[in-house]
Short mmCIF file of C-alpha atoms and ligand atoms in Angstrom, two decimals:
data_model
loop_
_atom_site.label_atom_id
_atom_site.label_comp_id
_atom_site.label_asym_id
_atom_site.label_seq_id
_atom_site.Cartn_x
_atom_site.Cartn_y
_atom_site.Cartn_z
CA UNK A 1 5.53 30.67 -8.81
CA UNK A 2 8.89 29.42 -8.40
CA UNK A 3 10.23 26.23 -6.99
CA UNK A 4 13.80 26.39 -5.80
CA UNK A 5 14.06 24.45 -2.50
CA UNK A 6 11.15 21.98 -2.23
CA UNK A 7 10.63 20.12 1.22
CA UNK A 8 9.56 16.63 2.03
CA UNK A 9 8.44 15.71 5.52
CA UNK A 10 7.68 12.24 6.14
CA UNK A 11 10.98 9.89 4.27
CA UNK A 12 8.66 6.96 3.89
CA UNK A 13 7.43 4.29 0.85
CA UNK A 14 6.35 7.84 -1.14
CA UNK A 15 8.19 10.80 0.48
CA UNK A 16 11.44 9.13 -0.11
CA UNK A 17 10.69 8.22 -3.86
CA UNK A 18 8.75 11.60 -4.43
CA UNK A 19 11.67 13.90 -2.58
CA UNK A 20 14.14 11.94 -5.03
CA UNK A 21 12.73 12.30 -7.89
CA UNK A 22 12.41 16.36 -7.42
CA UNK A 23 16.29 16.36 -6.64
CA UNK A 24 16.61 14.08 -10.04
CA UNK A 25 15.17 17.60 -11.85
CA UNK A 26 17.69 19.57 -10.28
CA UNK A 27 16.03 21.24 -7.58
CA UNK A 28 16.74 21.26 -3.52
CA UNK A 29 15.24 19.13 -1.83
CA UNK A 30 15.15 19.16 2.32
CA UNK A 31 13.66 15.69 3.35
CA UNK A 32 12.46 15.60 7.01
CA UNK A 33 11.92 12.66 8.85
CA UNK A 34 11.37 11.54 12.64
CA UNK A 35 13.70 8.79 12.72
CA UNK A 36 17.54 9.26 12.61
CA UNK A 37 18.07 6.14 11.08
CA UNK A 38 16.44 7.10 8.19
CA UNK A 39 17.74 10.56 8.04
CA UNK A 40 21.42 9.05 8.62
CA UNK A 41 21.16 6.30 6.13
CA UNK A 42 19.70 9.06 2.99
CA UNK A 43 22.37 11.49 3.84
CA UNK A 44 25.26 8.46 3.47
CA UNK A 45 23.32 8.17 -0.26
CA UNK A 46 21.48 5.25 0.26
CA UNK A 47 17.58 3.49 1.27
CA UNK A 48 16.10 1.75 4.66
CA UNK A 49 13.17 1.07 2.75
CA UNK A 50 12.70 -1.61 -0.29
CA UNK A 51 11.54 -0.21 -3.85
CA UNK A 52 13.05 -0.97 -7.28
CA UNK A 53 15.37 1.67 -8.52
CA UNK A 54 14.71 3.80 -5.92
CA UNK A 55 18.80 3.55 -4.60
CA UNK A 56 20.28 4.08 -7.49
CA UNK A 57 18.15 7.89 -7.94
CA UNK A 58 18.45 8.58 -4.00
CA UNK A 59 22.45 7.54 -4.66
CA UNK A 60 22.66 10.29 -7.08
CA UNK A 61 20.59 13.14 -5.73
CA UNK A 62 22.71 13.16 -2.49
CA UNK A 63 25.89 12.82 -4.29
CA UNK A 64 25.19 15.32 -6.63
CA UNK A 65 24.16 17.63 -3.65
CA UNK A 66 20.48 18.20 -4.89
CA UNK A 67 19.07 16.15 -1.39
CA UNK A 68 19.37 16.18 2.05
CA UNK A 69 17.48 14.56 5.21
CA UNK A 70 17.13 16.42 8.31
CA UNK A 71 15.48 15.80 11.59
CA UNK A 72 14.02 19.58 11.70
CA UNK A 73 12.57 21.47 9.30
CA UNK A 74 13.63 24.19 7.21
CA UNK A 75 12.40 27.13 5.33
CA UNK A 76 11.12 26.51 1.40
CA UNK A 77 9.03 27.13 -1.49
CA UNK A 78 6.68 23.75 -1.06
CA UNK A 79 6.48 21.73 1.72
CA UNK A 80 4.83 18.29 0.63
CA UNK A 81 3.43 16.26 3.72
CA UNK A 82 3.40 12.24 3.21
CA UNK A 83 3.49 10.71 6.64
CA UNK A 84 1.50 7.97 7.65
CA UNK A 85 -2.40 7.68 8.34
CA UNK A 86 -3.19 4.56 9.94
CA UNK A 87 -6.44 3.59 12.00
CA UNK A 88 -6.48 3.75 15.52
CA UNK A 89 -9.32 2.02 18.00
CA UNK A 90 -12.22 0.75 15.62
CA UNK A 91 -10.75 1.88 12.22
CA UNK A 92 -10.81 5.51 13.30
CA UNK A 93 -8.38 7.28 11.44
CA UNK A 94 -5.43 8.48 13.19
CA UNK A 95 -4.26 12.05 11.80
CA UNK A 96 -1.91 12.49 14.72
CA UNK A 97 0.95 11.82 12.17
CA UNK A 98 -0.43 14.76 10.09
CA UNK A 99 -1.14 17.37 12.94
CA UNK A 100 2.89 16.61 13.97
CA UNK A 101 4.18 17.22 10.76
CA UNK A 102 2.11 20.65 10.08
CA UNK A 103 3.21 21.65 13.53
CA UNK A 104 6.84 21.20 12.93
CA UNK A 105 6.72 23.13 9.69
CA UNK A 106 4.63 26.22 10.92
CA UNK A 107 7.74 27.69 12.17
CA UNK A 108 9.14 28.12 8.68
CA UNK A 109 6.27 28.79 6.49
CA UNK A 110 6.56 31.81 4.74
CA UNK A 111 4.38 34.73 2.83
CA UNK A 112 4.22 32.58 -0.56
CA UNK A 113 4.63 28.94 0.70
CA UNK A 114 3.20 26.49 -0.76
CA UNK A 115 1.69 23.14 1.49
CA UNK A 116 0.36 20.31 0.05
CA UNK A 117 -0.77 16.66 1.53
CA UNK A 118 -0.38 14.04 -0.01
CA UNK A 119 -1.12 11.40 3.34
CA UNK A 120 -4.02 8.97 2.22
CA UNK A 121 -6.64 11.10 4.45
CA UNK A 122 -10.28 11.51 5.46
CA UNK A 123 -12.56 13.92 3.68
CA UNK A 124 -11.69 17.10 5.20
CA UNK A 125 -8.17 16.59 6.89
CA UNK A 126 -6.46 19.20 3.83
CA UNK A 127 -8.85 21.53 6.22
CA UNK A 128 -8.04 20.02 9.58
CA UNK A 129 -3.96 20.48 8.40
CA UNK A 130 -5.15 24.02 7.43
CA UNK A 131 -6.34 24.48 10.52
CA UNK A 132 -3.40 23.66 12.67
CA UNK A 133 -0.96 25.75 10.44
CA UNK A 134 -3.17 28.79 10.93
CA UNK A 135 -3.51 28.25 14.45
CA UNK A 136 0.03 28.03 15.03
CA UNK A 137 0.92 31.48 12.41
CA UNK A 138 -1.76 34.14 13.10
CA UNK A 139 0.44 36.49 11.11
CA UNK A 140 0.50 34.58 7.92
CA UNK A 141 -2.84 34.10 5.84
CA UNK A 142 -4.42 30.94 4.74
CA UNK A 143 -7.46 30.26 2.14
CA UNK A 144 -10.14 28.77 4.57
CA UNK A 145 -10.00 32.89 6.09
CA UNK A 146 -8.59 34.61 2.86
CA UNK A 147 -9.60 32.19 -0.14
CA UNK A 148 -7.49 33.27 -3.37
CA UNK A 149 -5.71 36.35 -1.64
CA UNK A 150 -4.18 34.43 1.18
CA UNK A 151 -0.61 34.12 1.81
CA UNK A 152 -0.58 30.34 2.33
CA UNK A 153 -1.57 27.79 -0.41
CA UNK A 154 -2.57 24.53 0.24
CA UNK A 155 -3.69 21.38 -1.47
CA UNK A 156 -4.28 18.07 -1.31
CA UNK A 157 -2.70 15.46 -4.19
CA UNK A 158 -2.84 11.51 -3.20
CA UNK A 159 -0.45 10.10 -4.38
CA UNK A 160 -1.09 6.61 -6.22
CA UNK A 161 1.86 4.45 -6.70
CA UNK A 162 2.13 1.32 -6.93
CA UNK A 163 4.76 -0.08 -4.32
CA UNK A 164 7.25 -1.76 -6.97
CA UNK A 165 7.01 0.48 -9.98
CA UNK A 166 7.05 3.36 -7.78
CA UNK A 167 9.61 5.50 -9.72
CA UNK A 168 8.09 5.21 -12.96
CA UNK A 169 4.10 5.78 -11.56
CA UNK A 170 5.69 8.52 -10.09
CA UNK A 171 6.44 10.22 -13.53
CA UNK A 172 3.74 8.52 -15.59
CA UNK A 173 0.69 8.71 -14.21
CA UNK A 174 -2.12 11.34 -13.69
CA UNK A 175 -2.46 13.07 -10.51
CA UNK A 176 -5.59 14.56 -8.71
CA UNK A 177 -4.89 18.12 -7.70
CA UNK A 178 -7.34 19.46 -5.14
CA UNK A 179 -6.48 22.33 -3.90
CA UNK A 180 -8.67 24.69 -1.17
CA UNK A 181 -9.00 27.55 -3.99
CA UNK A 182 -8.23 27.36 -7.74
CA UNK A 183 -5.01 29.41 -7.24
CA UNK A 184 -4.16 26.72 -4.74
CA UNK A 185 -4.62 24.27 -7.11
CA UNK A 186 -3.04 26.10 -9.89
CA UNK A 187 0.58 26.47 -7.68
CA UNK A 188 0.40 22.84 -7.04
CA UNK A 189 -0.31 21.75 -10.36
CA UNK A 190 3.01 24.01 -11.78
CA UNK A 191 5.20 22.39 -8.66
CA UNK A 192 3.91 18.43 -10.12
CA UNK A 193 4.89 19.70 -13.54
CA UNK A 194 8.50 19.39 -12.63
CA UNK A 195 8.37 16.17 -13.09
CA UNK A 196 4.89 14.28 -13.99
CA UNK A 197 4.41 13.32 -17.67
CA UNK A 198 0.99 11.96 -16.56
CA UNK A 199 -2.14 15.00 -16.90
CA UNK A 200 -2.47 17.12 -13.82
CA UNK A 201 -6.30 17.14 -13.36
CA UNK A 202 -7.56 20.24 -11.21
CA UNK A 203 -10.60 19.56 -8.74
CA UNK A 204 -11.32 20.40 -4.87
CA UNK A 205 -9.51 19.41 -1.64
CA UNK A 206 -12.23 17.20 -0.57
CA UNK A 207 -13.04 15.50 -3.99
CA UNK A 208 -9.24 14.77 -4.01
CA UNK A 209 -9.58 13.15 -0.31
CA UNK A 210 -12.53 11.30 -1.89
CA UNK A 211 -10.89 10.07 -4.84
CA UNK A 212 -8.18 8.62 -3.66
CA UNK A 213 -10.35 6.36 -1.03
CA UNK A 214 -12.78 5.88 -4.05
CA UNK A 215 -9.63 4.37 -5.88
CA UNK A 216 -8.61 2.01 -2.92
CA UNK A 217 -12.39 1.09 -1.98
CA UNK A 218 -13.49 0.31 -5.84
CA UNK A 219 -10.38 -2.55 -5.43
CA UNK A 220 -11.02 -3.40 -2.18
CA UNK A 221 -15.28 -4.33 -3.43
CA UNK A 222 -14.05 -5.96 -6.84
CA UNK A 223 -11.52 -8.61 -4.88
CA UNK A 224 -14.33 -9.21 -2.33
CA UNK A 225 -16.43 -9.78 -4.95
CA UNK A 226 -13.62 -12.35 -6.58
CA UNK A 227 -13.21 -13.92 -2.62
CA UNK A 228 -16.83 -14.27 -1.70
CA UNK A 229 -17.00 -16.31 -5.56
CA UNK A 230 -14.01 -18.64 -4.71
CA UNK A 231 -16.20 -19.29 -1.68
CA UNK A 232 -19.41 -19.91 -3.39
CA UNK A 233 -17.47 -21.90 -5.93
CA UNK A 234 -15.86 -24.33 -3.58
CA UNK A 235 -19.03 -25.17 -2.47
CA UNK A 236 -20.62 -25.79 -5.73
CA UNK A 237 -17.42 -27.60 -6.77
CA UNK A 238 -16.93 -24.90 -9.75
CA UNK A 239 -13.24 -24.28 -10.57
CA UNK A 240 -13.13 -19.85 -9.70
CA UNK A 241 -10.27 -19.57 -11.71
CA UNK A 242 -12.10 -20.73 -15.25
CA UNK A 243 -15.25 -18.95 -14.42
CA UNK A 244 -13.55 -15.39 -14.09
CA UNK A 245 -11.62 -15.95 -16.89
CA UNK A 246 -14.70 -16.88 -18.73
CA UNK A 247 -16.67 -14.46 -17.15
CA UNK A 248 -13.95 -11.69 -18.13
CA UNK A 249 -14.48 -12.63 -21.96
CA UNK A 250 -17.87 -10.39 -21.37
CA UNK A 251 -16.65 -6.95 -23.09
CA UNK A 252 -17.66 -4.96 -19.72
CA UNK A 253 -16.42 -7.46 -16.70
CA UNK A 254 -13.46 -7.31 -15.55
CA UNK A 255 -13.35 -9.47 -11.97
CA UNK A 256 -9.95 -9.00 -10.11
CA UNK A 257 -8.54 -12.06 -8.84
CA UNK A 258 -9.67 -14.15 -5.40
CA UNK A 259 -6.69 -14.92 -3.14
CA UNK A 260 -5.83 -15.88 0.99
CA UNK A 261 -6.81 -12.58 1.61
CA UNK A 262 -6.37 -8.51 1.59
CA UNK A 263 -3.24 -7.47 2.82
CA UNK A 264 -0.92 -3.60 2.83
CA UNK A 265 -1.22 -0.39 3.93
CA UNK A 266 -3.73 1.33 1.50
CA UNK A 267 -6.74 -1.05 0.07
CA UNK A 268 -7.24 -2.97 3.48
CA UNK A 269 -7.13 1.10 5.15
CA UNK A 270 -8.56 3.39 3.20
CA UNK A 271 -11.94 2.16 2.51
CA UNK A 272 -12.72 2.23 6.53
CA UNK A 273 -12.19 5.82 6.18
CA UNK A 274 -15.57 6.12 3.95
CA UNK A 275 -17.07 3.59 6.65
CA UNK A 276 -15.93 5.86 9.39
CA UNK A 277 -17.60 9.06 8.39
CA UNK A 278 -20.48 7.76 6.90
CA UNK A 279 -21.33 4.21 8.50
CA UNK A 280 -24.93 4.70 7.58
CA UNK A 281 -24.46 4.41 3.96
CA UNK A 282 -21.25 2.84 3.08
CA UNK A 283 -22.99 -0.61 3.41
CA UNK A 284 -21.40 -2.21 0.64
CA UNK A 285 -17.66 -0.78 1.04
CA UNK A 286 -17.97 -2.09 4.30
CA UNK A 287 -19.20 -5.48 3.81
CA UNK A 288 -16.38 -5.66 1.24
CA UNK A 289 -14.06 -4.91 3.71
CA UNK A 290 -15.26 -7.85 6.18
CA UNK A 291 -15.20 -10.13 3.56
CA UNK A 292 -11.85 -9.72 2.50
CA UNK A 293 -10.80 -9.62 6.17
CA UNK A 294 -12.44 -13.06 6.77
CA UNK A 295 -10.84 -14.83 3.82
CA UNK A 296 -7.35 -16.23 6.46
CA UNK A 297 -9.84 -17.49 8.69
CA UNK A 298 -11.73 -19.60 5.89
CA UNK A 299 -7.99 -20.42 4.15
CA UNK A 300 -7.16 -21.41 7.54
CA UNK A 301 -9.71 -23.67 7.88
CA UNK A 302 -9.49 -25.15 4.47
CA UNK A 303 -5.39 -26.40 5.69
CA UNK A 304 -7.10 -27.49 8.81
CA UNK A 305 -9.65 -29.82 7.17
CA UNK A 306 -7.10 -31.05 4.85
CA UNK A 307 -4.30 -32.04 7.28
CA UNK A 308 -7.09 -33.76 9.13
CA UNK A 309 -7.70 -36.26 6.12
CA UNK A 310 -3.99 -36.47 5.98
CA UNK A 311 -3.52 -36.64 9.33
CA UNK A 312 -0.96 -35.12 9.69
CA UNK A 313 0.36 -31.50 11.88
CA UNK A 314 3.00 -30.65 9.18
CA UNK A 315 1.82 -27.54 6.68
CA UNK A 316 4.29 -25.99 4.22
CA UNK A 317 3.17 -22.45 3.13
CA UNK A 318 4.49 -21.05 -0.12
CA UNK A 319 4.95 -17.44 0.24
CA UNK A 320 4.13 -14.59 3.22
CA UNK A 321 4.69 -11.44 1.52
CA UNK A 322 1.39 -9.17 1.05
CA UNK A 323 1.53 -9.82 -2.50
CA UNK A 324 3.67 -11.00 -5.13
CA UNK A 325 6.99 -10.64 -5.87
CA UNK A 326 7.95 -8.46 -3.05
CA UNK A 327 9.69 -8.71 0.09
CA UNK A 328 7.55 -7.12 2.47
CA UNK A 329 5.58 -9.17 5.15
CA UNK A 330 3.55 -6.26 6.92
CA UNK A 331 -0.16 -6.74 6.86
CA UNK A 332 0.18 -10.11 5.27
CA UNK A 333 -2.76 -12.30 5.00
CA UNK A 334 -0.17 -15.13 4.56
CA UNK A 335 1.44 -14.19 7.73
CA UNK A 336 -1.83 -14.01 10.23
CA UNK A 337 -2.46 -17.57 8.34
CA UNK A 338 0.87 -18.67 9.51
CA UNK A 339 0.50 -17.13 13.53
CA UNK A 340 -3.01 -19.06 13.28
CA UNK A 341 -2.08 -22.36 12.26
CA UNK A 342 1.22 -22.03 14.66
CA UNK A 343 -1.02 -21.16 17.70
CA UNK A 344 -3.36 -24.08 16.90
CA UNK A 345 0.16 -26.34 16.96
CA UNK A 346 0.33 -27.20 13.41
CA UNK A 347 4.56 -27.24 12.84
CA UNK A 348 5.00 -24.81 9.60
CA UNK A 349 7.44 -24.91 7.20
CA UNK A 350 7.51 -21.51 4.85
CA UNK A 351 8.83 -20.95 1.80
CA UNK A 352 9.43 -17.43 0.83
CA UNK A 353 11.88 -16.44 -1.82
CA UNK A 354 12.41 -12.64 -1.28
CA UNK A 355 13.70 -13.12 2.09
CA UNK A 356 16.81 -14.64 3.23
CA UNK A 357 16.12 -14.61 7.12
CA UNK A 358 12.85 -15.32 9.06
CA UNK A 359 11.67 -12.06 10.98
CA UNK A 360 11.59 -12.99 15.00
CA UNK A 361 8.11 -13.05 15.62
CA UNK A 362 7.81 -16.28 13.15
CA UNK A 363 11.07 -17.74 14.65
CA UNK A 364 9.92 -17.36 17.72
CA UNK A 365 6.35 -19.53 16.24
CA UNK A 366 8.71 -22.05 15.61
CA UNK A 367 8.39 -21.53 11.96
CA UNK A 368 11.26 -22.88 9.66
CA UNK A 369 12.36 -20.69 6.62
CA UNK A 370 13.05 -23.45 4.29
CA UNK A 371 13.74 -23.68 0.54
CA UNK A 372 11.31 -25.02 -2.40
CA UNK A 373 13.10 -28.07 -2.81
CA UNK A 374 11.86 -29.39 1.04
CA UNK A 375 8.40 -29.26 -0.62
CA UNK A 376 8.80 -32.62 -2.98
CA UNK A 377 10.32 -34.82 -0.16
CA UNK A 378 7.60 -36.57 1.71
CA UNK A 379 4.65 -34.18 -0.06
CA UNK A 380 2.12 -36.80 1.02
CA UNK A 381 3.18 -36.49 4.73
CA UNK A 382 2.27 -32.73 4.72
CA UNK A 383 -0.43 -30.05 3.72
CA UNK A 384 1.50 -27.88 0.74
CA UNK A 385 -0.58 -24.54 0.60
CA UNK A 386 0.66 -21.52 -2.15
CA UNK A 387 -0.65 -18.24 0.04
CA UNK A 388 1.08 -15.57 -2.83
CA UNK A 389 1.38 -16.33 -6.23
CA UNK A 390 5.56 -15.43 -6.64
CA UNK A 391 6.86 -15.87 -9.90
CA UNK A 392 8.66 -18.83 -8.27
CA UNK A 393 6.16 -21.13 -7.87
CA UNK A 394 4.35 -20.43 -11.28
CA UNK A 395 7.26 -21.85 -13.00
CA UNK A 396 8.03 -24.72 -11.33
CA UNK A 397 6.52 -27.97 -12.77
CA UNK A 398 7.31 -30.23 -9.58
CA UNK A 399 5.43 -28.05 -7.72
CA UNK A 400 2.47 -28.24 -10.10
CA UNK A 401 2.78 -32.49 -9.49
CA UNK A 402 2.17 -32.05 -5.79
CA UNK A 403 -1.16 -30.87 -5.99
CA UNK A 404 -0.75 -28.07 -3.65
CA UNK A 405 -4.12 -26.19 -1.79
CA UNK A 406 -3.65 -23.53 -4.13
CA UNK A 407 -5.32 -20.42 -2.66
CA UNK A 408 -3.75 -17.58 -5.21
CA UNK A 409 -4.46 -19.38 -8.55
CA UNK A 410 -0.79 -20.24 -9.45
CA UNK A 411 -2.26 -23.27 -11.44
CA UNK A 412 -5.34 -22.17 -11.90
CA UNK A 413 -6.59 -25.42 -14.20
CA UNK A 414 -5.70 -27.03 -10.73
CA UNK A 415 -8.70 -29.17 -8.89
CA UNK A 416 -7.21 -28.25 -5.65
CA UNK A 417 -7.30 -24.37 -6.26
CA UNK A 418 -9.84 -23.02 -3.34
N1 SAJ B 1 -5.06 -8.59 -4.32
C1 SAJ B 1 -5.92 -9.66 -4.52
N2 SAJ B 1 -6.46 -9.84 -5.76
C2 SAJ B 1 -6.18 -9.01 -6.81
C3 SAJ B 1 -5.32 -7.90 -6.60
C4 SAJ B 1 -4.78 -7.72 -5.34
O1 SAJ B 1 -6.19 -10.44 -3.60
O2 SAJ B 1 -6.69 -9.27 -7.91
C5 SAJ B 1 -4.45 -8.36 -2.99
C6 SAJ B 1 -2.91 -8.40 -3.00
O3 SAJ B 1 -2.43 -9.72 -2.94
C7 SAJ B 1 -2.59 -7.59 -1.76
C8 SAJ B 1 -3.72 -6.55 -1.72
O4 SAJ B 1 -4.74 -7.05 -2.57
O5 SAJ B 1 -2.66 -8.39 -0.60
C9 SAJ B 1 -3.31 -5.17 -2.18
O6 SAJ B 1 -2.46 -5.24 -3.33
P1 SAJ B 1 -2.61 -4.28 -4.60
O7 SAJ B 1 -1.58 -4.67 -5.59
O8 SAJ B 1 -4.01 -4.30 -5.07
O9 SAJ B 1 -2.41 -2.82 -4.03
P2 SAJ B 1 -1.28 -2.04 -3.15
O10 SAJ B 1 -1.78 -2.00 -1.76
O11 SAJ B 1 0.08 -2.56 -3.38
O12 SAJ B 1 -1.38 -0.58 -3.84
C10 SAJ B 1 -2.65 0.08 -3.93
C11 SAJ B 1 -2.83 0.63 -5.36
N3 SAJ B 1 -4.20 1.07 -5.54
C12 SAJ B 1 -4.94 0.68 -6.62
O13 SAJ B 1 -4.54 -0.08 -7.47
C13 SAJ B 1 -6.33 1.25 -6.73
C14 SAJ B 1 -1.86 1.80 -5.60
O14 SAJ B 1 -2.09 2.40 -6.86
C15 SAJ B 1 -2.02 2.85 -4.50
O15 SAJ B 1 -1.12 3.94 -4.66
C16 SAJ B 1 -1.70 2.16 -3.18
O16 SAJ B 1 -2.69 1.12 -2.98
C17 SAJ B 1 -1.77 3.21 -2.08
O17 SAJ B 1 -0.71 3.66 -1.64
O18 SAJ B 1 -2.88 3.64 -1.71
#
C-alpha cells in the first residue's frame, strides 16, 4: 500500500506529536481537531500543548508545507484516530469522543483506506469504531462483514509514550499492531514503518486493546504495592525508601517507587477499564486502583497531624505537577492535597518551579505561588511537605536541613520521609 496523505484526527498530547512526526518523513499530513484554537495555533507553526521538542518539529512540518490542521476532515490514505477516552459516571468509559471522530471521517473514507485507533480503549471499541463507520458507508466494505477482502482496513495500535520524551518514544519504541484481519494488520504495520525504529509486533485488535491496559494496570498494581508499604512502614517505623532499595538488590524485584499519590490521564484511567468489563475478576487491579486513590487522603492527614504538634495553620507544599519535572497540574495528587487542606482552612504556600503563574482555581483557594527561598524563613512556624520529587528540591541542601514531610523520597535517608 501506499501512504501519500496520512490524516490525524484528534491534535492532542499524541496526535499532535504522531501527525508531526509523519510530516518530518515527508509525507502530508491533514490534522483534524475540534477546537479552533488548536487548529489556528498548528497552522501559524507552533504548539498549545507542552512536550519537549515537539515545537521545534511541528515549526518545521508546517513551514515546510508537509502539515496542516483543519476543523473538517478530508479524504486520505490512513486516517489515525487519537482522541480522548475518559470515564464517565462510575469509571465507565466514555467512547463518545471515538464514535464523533469515526463519524466525521465516514464521509471521506475511500475503497483502500486505511483506519486505525490508537485512543487508550476498552476491549472491543476497534469493533464498536468499525461498527459506526460501516453503519454510516453501506457502500464501502469493512472486515467484521468481509474479513481480508474488504475495502476498509482497520486496526488498533496504542500508542505508549511517555509524556516528556514523547518524540523520541515515538521513533524508538515497539508498537502493538492489532489489526481486525492479518491484512489489516499488515497495512498498518507498513504505514508505522515510516517512521518507528522500534519492532512492529503483529497480534489482534482486542489483544492490542488488552495490552495497552495490561501496560497501564501492571504500573498502576506495582506503585500500590510501593504506597500500601510506605503505609505499613510508617507504622512499623521502617524507613520505605531503604527497604525497596534493599529489597530491589533481589535479582527478580523490582518495586516502583511510593509517593502522595497516582495522578494523569492513563495509569489512574485505564486500569478501570479492565474493572469495568470484568468487575468479577479484576479484584486485584481494582484494589490497586483504590489504594493509590486513597494515598492524598492519608498524605493529607499526615500534614494535618503534624501542624497539630506544631500548632500551627501554615503548610508549604513543594511541587503540584502530576509528576516530576513537568508543568502540568491535571489529575494531580498534589493538587486535590492542596484543595483539601485549603477547604479544611489550613493557609498554603506552594512551591512549584515549572510554573510561573498560579491557575485560578488555587488563587481563588487562597493559595500563594511562592519561591523556594520562603521555605527557610520561619521553617519551624510551618508544616514543609515535598508532594513531587522535581529536580529542584533534590539538589538543594537547605532544603534537606529543614526536615521536610517528605512524601516522594527526595531524601530518602530522611526520618521524616512517610
Ligand atoms: N508514580 C509513582 N511512583 C512511581 C512511578 C510513577 O507514584 O514509581 C506516579 C507519578 O508520580 C504519576 C503517575 O504515577 O503521578 C503516573 O506517572 P508515570 O510516569 O508512571 O506515567 P504517565 O501517566 O506519565 O505515562 C504512562 C506510561 N505507561 C507506562 O509506563 C506503563 C506511558 O508509557 C504511557 O504511554 C502513558 O501512561 C499513556 O499514555 O498511557
Amino acid at each position: 500500500m501506499s501512504f501519500e496523505t496520512i490524516s490525524v484526527i484528534g491534535l492532542g498530547y499524541i496526535g499532535l506529536p504522531t501527525a508531526a512526526v509523519f510530516a518530518s518523513r515527508k509525507k502530508k499530513v491533514i490534522g483534524v481537531d475540534v477546537s479552533k484554537h488548536a487548529v489556528d495555533t498548528i497552522n501559524e507553526g507552533k504548539i498549545h500543548i507542552v512536550e519537549p521538542e515537539l515545537d521545534i518539529v511541528v515549526h518545521a512540518a508546517v513551514t515546510e508545507g508537509y502539515l496542516k490542521a483543519t476543523l473538517v476532515a478530508e479524504p486520505a490514505d490512513a486516517f489515525l484516530i487519537a482522541v480522548p477516552t475518559p470515564f464517565k459516571g462510575d469509571h465507565e468509559p466514555d467512547l463518545s469522543y471515538i464514535e464523533a471522530a469515526s463519524k466525521s471521517i465516514a464521509r471521506v473514507l475511500k475503497k483502500g483506506n486505511l483506519v486505525i485507533l490508537e485512543s487508550t480503549s476498552p476491549v472491543g471499541a476497534t469493533e464498536k469504531m468499525a461498527a459506526w463507520l460501516s453503519e454510516q458507508r453501506s457502500d464501502l466494505t469493512f472486515p467484521q462483514t468481509h474479513g481480508e477482502d474488504s475495502d476498509i482496513r482497520i486496526a488498533h495500535c496504542p500508542e505508549r509514550v511517555l509524556p516528556g520524551h514523547v518524540i523520541r518514544e515515538l521513533v524508538e519504541n515497539d508498537r502493538v499492531i492489532g489489526g481486525m484481519t492479518s491484512k489489516c494488520s499488515r497495512a498498518a504495520i507498513e504505514l508505522y514503518k515510516i517512521f518507528v525504529e522500534g519492532e512492529c509486533v503483529e497480534t489482534n485488535a482486542r489483544t492490542a486493546e488488552m495490552a495497552k491496559l495490561t501496560e497501564n494496570s501492571f504500573r498502576d498494581v506495582n506503585i500500590a504495592f510501593a504506597n500500601e508499604l510506605s503505609i505499613i512502614c510508617d507504622k512499623l517505623d521502617i524507613n520505605v525508601w531503604e527497604l525497596i532499595k534493599l529489597s530491589n538488590r533481589h535479582p527478580r524485584v523490582d518495586i516502583l517507587q511510593p509517593g502522595p499519590g497516582v495522578g494523569g490521564h492513563c495509569i489512574a484511567v485505564d486500569p478501570w477499564f479492565i474493572v469495568n468489563q470484568t468487575p468479577e475478576e479484576a479484584k486485584l487491579i481494582h484494589q490497586a486502583r483504590k489504594v493509590n486513590d486513597s494515598k492524598p487522603n492519608y498524605v493529607v492527614n499526615k500534614i494535618i497531624e503534624y501542624a497539630k504538634k506544631l500548632k500551627t495553620k501554615q503548610v508549604v507544599c513543594l511541587g503540584v505537577a502530576f509528576k516530576p519535572d513537568i508543568d502540568d497540574l491535571r489529575e494531580s495528587p498534589a493538587l486535590g492535597i492542596v484543595f483539601k487542606l485549603a477547604s479544611l482552612g489550613y493557609s498554603i504556600k506552594l512551591v512549584e518551579p515549572n510554573i510561573e503563574v498560579l491557575p485560578e482555581l488555587l488563587d481563588a483557594a487562597g493559595c500563594q505561588l511562592v519561591p523556594l527561598e520562603v521555605v527557610f524563613k520561619e521553617s519551624h512556624k510551618q508544616v514543609v511537605s515535598i508532594l513531587v520529587a522535581h529536580k529542584e528540591f533534590k539538589v538543594s541542601e537547605k532544603l534537606r536541613h529543614v526536615s521536610p514531610l517528605d512524601f516522594c523520597g527526595v531524601f530518602p535517608e530522611s526520618t521524616e520521609c512517610v
